[in-house]
mmCIF file with all atom_site columns, C-alpha atoms in Angstrom:
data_model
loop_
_atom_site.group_PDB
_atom_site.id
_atom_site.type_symbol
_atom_site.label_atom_id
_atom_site.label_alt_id
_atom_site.label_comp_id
_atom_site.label_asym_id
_atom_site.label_entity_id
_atom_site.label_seq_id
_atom_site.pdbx_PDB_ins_code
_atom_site.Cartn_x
_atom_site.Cartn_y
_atom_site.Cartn_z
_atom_site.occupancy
_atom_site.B_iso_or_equiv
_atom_site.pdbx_formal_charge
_atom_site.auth_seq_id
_atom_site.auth_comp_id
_atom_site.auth_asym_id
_atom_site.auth_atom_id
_atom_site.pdbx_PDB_model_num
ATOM 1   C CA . UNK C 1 1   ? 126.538 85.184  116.871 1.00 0.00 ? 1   UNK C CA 1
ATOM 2   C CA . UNK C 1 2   ? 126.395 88.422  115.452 1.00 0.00 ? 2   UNK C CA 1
ATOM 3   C CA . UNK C 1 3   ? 125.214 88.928  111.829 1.00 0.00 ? 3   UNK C CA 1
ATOM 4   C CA . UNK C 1 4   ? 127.565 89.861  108.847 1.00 0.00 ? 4   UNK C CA 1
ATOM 5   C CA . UNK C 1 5   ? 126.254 93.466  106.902 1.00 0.00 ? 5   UNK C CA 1
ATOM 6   C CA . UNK C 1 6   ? 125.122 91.322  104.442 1.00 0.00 ? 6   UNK C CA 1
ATOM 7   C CA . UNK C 1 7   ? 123.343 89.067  107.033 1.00 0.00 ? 7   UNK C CA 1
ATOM 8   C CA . UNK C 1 8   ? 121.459 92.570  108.842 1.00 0.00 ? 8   UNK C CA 1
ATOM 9   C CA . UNK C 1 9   ? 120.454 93.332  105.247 1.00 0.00 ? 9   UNK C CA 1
ATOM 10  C CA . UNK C 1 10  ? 118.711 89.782  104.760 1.00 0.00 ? 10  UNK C CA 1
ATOM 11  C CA . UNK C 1 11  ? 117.223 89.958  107.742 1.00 0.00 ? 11  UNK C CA 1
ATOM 12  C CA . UNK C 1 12  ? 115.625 93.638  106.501 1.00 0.00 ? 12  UNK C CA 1
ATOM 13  C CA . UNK C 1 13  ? 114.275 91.737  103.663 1.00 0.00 ? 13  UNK C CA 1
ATOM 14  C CA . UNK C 1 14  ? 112.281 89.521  105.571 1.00 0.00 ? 14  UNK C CA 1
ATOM 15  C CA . UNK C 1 15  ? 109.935 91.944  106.621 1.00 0.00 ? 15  UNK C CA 1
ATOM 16  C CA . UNK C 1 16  ? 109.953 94.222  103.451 1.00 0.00 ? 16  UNK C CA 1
ATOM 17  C CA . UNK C 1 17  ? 108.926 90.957  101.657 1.00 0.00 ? 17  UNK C CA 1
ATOM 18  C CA . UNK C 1 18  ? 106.015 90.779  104.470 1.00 0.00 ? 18  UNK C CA 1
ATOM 19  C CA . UNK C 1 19  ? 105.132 93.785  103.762 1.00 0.00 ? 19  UNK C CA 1
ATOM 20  C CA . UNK C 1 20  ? 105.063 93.277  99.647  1.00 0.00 ? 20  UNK C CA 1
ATOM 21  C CA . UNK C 1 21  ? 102.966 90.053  100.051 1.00 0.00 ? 21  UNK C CA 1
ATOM 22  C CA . UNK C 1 22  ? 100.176 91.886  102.047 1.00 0.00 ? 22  UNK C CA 1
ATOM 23  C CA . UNK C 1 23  ? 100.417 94.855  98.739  1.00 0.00 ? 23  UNK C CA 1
ATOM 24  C CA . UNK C 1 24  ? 100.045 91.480  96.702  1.00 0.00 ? 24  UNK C CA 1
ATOM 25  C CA . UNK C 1 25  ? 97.148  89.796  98.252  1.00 0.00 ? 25  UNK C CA 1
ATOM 26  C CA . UNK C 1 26  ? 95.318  93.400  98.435  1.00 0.00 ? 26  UNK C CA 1
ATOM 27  C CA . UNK C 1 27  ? 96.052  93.988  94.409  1.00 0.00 ? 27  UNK C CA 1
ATOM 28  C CA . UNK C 1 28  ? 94.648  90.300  94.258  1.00 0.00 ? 28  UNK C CA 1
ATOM 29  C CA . UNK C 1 29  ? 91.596  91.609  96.046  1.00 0.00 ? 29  UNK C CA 1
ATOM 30  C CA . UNK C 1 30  ? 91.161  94.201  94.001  1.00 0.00 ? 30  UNK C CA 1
ATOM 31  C CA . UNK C 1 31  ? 91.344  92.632  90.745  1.00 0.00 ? 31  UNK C CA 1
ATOM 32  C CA . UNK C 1 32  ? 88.095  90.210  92.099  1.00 0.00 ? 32  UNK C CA 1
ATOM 33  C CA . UNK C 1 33  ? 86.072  93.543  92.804  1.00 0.00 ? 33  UNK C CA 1
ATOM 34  C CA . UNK C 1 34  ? 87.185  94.763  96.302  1.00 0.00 ? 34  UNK C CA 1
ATOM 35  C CA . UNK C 1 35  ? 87.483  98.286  96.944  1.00 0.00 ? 35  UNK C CA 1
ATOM 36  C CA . UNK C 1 36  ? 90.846  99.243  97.326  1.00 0.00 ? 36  UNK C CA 1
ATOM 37  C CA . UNK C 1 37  ? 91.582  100.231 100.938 1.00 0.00 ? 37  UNK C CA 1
ATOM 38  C CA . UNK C 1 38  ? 93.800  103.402 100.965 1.00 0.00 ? 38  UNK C CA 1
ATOM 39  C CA . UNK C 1 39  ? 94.036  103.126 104.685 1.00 0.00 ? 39  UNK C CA 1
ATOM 40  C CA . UNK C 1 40  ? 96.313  100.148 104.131 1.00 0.00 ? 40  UNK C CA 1
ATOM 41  C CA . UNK C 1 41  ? 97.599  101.800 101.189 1.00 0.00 ? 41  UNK C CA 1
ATOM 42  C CA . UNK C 1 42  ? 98.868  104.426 103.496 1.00 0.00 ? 42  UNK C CA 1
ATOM 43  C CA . UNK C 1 43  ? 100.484 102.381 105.997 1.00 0.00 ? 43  UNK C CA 1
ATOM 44  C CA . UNK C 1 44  ? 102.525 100.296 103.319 1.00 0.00 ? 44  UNK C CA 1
ATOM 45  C CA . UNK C 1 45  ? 103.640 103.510 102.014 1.00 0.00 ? 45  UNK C CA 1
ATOM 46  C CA . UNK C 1 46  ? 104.993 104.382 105.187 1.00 0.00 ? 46  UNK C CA 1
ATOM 47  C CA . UNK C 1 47  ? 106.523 101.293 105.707 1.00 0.00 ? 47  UNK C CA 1
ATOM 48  C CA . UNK C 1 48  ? 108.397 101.596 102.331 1.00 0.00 ? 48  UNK C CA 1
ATOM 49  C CA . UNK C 1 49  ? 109.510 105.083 102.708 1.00 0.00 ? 49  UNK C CA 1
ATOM 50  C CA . UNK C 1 50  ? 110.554 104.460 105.763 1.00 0.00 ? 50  UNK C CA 1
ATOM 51  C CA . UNK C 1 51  ? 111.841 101.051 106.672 1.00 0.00 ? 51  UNK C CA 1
ATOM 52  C CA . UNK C 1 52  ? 112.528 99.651  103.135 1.00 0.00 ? 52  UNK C CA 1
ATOM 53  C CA . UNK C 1 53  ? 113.844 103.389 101.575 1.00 0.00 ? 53  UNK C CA 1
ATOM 54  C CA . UNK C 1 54  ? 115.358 105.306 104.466 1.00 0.00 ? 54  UNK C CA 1
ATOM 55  C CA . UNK C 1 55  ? 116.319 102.559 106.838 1.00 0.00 ? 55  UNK C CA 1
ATOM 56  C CA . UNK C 1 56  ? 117.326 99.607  104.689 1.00 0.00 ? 56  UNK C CA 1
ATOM 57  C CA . UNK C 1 57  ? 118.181 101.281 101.291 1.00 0.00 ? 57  UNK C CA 1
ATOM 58  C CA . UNK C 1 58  ? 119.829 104.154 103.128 1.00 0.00 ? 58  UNK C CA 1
ATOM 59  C CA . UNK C 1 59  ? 122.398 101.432 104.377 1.00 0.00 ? 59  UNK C CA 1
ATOM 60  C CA . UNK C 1 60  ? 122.633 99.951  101.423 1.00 0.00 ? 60  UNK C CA 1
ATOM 61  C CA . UNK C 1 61  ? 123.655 102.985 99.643  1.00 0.00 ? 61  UNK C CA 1
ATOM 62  C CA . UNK C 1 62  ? 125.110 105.162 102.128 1.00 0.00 ? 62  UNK C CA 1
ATOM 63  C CA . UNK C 1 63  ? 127.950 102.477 103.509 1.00 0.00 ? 63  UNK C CA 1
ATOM 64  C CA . UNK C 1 64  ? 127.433 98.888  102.188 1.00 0.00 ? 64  UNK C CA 1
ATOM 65  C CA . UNK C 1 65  ? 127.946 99.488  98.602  1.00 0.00 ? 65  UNK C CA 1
ATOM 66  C CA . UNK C 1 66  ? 130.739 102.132 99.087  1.00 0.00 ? 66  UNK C CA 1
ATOM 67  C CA . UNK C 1 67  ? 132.232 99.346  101.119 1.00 0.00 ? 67  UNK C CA 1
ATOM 68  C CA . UNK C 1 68  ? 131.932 97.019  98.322  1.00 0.00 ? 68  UNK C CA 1
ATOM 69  C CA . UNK C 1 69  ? 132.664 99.536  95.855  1.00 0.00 ? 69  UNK C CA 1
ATOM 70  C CA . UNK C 1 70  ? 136.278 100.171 97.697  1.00 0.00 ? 70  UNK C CA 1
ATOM 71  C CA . UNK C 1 71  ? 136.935 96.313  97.480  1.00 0.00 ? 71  UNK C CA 1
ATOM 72  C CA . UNK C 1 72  ? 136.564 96.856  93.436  1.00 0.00 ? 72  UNK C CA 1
ATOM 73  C CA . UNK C 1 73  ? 132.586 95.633  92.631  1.00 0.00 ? 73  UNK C CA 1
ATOM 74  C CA . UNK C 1 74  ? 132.268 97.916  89.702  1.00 0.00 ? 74  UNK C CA 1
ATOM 75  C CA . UNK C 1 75  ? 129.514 101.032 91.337  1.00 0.00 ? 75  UNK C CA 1
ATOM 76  C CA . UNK C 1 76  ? 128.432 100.997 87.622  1.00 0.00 ? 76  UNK C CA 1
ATOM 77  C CA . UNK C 1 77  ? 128.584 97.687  86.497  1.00 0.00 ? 77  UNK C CA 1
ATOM 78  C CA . UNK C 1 78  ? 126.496 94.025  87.726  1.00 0.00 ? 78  UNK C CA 1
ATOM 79  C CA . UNK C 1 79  ? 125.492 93.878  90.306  1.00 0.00 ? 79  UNK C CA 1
ATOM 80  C CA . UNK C 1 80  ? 125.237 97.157  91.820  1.00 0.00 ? 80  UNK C CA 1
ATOM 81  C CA . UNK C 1 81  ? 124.589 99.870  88.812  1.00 0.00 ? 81  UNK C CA 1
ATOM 82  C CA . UNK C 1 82  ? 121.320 97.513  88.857  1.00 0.00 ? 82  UNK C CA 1
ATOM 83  C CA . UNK C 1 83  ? 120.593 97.468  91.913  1.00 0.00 ? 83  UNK C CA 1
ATOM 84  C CA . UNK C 1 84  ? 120.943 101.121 92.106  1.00 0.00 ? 84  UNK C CA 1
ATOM 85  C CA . UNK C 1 85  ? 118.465 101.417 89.207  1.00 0.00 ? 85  UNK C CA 1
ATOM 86  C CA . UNK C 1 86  ? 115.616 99.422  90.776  1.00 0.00 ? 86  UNK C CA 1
ATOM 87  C CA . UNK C 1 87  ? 116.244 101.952 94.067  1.00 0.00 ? 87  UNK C CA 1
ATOM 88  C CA . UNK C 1 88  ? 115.166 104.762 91.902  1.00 0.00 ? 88  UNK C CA 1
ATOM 89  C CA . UNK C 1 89  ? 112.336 102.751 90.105  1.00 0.00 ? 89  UNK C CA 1
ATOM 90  C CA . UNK C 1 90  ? 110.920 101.370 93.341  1.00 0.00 ? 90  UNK C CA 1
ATOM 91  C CA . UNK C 1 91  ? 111.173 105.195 94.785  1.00 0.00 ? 91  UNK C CA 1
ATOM 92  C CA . UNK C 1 92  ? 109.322 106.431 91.668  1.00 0.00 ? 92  UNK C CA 1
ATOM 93  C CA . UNK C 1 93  ? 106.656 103.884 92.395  1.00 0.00 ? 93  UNK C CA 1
ATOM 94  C CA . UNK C 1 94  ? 106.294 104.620 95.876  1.00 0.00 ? 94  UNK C CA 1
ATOM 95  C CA . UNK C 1 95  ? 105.242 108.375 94.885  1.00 0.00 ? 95  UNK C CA 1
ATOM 96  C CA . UNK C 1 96  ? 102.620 107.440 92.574  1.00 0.00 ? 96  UNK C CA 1
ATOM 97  C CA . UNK C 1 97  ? 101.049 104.953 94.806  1.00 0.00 ? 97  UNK C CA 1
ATOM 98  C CA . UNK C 1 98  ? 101.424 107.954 97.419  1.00 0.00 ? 98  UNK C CA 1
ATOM 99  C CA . UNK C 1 99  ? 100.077 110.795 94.780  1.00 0.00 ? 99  UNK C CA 1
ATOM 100 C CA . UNK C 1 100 ? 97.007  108.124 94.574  1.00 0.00 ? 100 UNK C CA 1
ATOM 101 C CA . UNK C 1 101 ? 96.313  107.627 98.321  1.00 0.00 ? 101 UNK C CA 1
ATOM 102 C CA . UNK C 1 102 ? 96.594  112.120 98.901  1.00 0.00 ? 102 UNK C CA 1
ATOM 103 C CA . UNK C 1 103 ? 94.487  112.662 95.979  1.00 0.00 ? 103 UNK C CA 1
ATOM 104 C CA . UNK C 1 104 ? 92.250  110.249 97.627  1.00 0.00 ? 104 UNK C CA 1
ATOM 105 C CA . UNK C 1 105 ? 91.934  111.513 101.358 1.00 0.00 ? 105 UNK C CA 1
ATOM 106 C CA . UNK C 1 106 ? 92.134  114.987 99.672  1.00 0.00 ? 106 UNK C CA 1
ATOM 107 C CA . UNK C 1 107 ? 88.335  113.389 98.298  1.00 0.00 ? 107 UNK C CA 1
ATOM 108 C CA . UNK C 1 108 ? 89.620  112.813 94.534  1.00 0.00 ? 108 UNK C CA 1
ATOM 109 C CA . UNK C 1 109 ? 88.459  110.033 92.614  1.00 0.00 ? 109 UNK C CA 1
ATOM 110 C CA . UNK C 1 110 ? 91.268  107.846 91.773  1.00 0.00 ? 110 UNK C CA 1
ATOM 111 C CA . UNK C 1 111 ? 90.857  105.205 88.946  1.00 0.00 ? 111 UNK C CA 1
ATOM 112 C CA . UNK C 1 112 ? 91.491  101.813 90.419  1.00 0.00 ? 112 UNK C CA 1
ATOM 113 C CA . UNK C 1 113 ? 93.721  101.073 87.382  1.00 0.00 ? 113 UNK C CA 1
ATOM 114 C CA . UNK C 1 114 ? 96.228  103.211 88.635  1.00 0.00 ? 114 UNK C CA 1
ATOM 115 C CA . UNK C 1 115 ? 96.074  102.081 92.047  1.00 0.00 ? 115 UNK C CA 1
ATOM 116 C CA . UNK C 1 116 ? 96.934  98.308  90.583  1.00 0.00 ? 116 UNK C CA 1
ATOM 117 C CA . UNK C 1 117 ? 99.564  99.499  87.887  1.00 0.00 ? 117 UNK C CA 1
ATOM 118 C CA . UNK C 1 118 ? 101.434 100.866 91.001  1.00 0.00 ? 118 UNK C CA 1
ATOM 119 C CA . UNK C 1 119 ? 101.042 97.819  93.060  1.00 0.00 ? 119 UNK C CA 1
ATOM 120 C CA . UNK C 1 120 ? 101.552 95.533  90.456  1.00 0.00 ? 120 UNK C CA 1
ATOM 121 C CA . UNK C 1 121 ? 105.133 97.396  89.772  1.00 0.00 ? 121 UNK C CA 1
ATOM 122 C CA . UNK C 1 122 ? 106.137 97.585  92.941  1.00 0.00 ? 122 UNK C CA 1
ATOM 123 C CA . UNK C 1 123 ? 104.848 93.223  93.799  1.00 0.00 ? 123 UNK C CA 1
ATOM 124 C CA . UNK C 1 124 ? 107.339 92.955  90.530  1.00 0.00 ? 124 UNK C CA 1
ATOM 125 C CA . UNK C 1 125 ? 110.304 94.922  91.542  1.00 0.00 ? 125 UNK C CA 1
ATOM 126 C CA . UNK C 1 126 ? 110.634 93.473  94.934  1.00 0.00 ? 126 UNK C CA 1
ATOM 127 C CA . UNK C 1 127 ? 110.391 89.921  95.084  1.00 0.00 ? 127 UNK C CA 1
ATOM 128 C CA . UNK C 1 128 ? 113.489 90.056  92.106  1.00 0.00 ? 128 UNK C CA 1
ATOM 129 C CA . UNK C 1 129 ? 115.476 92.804  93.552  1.00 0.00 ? 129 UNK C CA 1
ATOM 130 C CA . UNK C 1 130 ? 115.374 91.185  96.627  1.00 0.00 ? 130 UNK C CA 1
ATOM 131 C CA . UNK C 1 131 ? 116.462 87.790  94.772  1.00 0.00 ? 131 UNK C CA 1
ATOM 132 C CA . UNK C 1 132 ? 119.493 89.530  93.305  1.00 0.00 ? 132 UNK C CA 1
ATOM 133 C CA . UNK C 1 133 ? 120.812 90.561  96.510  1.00 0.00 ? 133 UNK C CA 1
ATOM 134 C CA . UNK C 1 134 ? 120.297 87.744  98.710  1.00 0.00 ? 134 UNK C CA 1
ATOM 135 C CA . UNK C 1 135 ? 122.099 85.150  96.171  1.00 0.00 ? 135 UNK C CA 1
ATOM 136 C CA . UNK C 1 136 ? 123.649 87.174  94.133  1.00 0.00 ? 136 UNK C CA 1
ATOM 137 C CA . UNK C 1 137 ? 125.171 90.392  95.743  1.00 0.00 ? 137 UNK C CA 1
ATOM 138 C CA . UNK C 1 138 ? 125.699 88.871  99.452  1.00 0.00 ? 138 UNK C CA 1
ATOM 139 C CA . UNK C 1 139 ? 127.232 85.964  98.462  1.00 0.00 ? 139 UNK C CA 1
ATOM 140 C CA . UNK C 1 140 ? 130.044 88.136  96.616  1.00 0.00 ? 140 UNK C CA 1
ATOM 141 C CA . UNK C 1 141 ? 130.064 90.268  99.921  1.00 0.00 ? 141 UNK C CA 1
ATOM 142 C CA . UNK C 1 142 ? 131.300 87.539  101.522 1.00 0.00 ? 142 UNK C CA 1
ATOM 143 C CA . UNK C 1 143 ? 133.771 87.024  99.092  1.00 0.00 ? 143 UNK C CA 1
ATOM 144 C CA . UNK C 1 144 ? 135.149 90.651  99.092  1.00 0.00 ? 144 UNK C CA 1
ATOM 145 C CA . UNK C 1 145 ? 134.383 92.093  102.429 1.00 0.00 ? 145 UNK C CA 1
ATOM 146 C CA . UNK C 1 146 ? 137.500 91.972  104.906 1.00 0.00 ? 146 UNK C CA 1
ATOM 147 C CA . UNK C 1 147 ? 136.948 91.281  108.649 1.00 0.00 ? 147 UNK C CA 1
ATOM 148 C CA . UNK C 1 148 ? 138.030 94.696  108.982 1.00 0.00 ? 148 UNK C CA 1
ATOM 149 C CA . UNK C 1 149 ? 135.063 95.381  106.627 1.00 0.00 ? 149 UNK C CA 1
ATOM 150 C CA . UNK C 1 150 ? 132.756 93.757  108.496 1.00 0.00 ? 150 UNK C CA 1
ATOM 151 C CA . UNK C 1 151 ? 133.635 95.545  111.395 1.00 0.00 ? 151 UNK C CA 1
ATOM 152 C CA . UNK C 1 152 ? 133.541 98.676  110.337 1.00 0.00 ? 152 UNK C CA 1
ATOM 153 C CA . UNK C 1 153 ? 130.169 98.054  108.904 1.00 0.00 ? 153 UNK C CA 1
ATOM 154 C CA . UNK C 1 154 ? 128.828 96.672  112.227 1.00 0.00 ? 154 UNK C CA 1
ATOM 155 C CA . UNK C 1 155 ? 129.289 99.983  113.354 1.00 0.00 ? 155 UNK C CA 1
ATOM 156 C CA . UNK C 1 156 ? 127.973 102.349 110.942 1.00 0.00 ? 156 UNK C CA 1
ATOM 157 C CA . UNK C 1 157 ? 125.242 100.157 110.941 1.00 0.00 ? 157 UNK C CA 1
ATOM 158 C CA . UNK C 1 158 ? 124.438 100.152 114.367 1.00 0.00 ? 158 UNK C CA 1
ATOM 159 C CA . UNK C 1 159 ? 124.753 104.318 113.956 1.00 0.00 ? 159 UNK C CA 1
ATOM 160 C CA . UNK C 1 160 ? 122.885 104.351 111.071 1.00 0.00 ? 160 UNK C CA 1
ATOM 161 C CA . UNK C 1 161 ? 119.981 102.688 113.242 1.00 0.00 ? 161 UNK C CA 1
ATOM 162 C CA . UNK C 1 162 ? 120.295 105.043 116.177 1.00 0.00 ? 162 UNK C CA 1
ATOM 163 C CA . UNK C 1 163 ? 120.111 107.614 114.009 1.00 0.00 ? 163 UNK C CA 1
ATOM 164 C CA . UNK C 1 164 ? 116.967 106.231 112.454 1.00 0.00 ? 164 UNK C CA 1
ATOM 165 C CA . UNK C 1 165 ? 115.448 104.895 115.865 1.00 0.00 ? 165 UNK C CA 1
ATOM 166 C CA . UNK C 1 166 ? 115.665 101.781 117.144 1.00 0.00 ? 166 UNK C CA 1
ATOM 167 C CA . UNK C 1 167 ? 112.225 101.876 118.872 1.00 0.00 ? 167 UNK C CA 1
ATOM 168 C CA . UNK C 1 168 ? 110.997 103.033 115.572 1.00 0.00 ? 168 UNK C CA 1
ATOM 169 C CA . UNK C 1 169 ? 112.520 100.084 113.515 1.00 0.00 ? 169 UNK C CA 1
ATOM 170 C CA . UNK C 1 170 ? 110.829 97.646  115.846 1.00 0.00 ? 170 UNK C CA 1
ATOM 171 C CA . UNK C 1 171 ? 107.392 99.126  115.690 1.00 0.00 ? 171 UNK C CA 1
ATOM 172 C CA . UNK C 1 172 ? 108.086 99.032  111.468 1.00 0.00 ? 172 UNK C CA 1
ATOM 173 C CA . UNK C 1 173 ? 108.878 95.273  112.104 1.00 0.00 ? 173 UNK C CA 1
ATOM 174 C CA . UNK C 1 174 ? 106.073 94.102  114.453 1.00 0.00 ? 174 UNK C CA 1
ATOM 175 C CA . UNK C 1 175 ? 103.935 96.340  112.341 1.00 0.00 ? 175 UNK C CA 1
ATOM 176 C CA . UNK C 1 176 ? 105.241 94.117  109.051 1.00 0.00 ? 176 UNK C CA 1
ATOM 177 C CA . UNK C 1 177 ? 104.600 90.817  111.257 1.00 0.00 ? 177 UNK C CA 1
ATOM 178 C CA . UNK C 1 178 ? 101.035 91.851  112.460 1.00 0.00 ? 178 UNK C CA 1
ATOM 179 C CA . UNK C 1 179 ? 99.868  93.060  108.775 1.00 0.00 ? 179 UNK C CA 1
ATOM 180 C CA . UNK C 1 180 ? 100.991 89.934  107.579 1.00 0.00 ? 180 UNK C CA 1
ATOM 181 C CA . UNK C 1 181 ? 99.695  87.783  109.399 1.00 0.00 ? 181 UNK C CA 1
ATOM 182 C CA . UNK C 1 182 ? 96.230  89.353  109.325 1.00 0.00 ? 182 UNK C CA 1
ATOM 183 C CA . UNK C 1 183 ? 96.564  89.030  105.746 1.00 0.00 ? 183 UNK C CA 1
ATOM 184 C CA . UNK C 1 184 ? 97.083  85.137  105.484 1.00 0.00 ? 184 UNK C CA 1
ATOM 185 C CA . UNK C 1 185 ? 94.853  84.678  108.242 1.00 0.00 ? 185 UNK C CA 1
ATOM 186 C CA . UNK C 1 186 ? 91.612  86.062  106.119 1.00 0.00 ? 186 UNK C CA 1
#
């Protein structure tokens, strides 16, 4: 059975919520004395730009709100002028934890209180934007979205993966699985 838009988005989640668990047992480290590792740092970040911003976001915003939008959810209003919002703030996050790992490889000290003010943000943001879309947004999807919808998104989804890579999205995911599991496992 092939998954709804809504569905392919969850699934995304999944392993962005890896992914934000591993960021929240590291800020946990840190707060007991452990030296942050910007080396993981690093790879999160491109695992947020990339899979979470330009891959999963970009679908969200490019074609699955529009498609909501044109089905009359307010673009403004609840749920989506919100979910917009926390877009932005997660982005704005994700380039102060990056300023904090390049100042670091460029040999900069960087206080470890900024390192865990932008981890601590971003192990915030995700966990309840997440929330919000998964019983909150979806479930309306399913109200609003046509067949024809659906469809149509299948599609533009499957492009909008091409377009990223497929073999590419995979690595992100088995990337997500293997970090995550390291992390429970210690």
């Amino acid at each position: 059975m092939e998954l709804s838009a809504a569905g392919v988005l969850e699934a995304e989640h999944r392993y962005i919520q890896k992914v934000v668990g591993v960021a929240a047992l590291h800020a946990d480290g840190i707060e007991a004395g452990e030296t942050p590792d910007f080396g993981l740092l690093g790879e999160v970040l491109d695992f947020l730009r990339a899979y979470a911003d330009e891959c999963h976001h970009g679908k969200e915003e490019a074609l699955f709100f529009p498609a909501l939008e044109r089905n009359g959810v307010p673009p403004g209003g609840c749920p989506l002028g919100a979910l917009k919002h926390e877009h932005v703030a997660g982005r704005a996050l994700v380039a102060d934890l990056a300023t904090a790992v390049t100042d670091r490889r460029a040999g900069a000290e960087v206080p470890v209180a900024t390192v865990l003010t932008c981890l601590k943000g971003l192990i915030e943001l995700y966990p309840n934007h997440i929330w919000k879309e998964d019983y909150l947004l979806f479930p309306m999807a399913g109200k609003v979205l046509t067949d024809q919808d659906e469809l149509a998104l299948a599609d533009e989804f499957a492009k909008a993966d091409e377009a990223f890579g497929l073999v590419k999205r995979r690595r992100f995911e088995e990337w997500a699985d293997a970090v995550s599991d390291r992390a429970l496992a210690a």
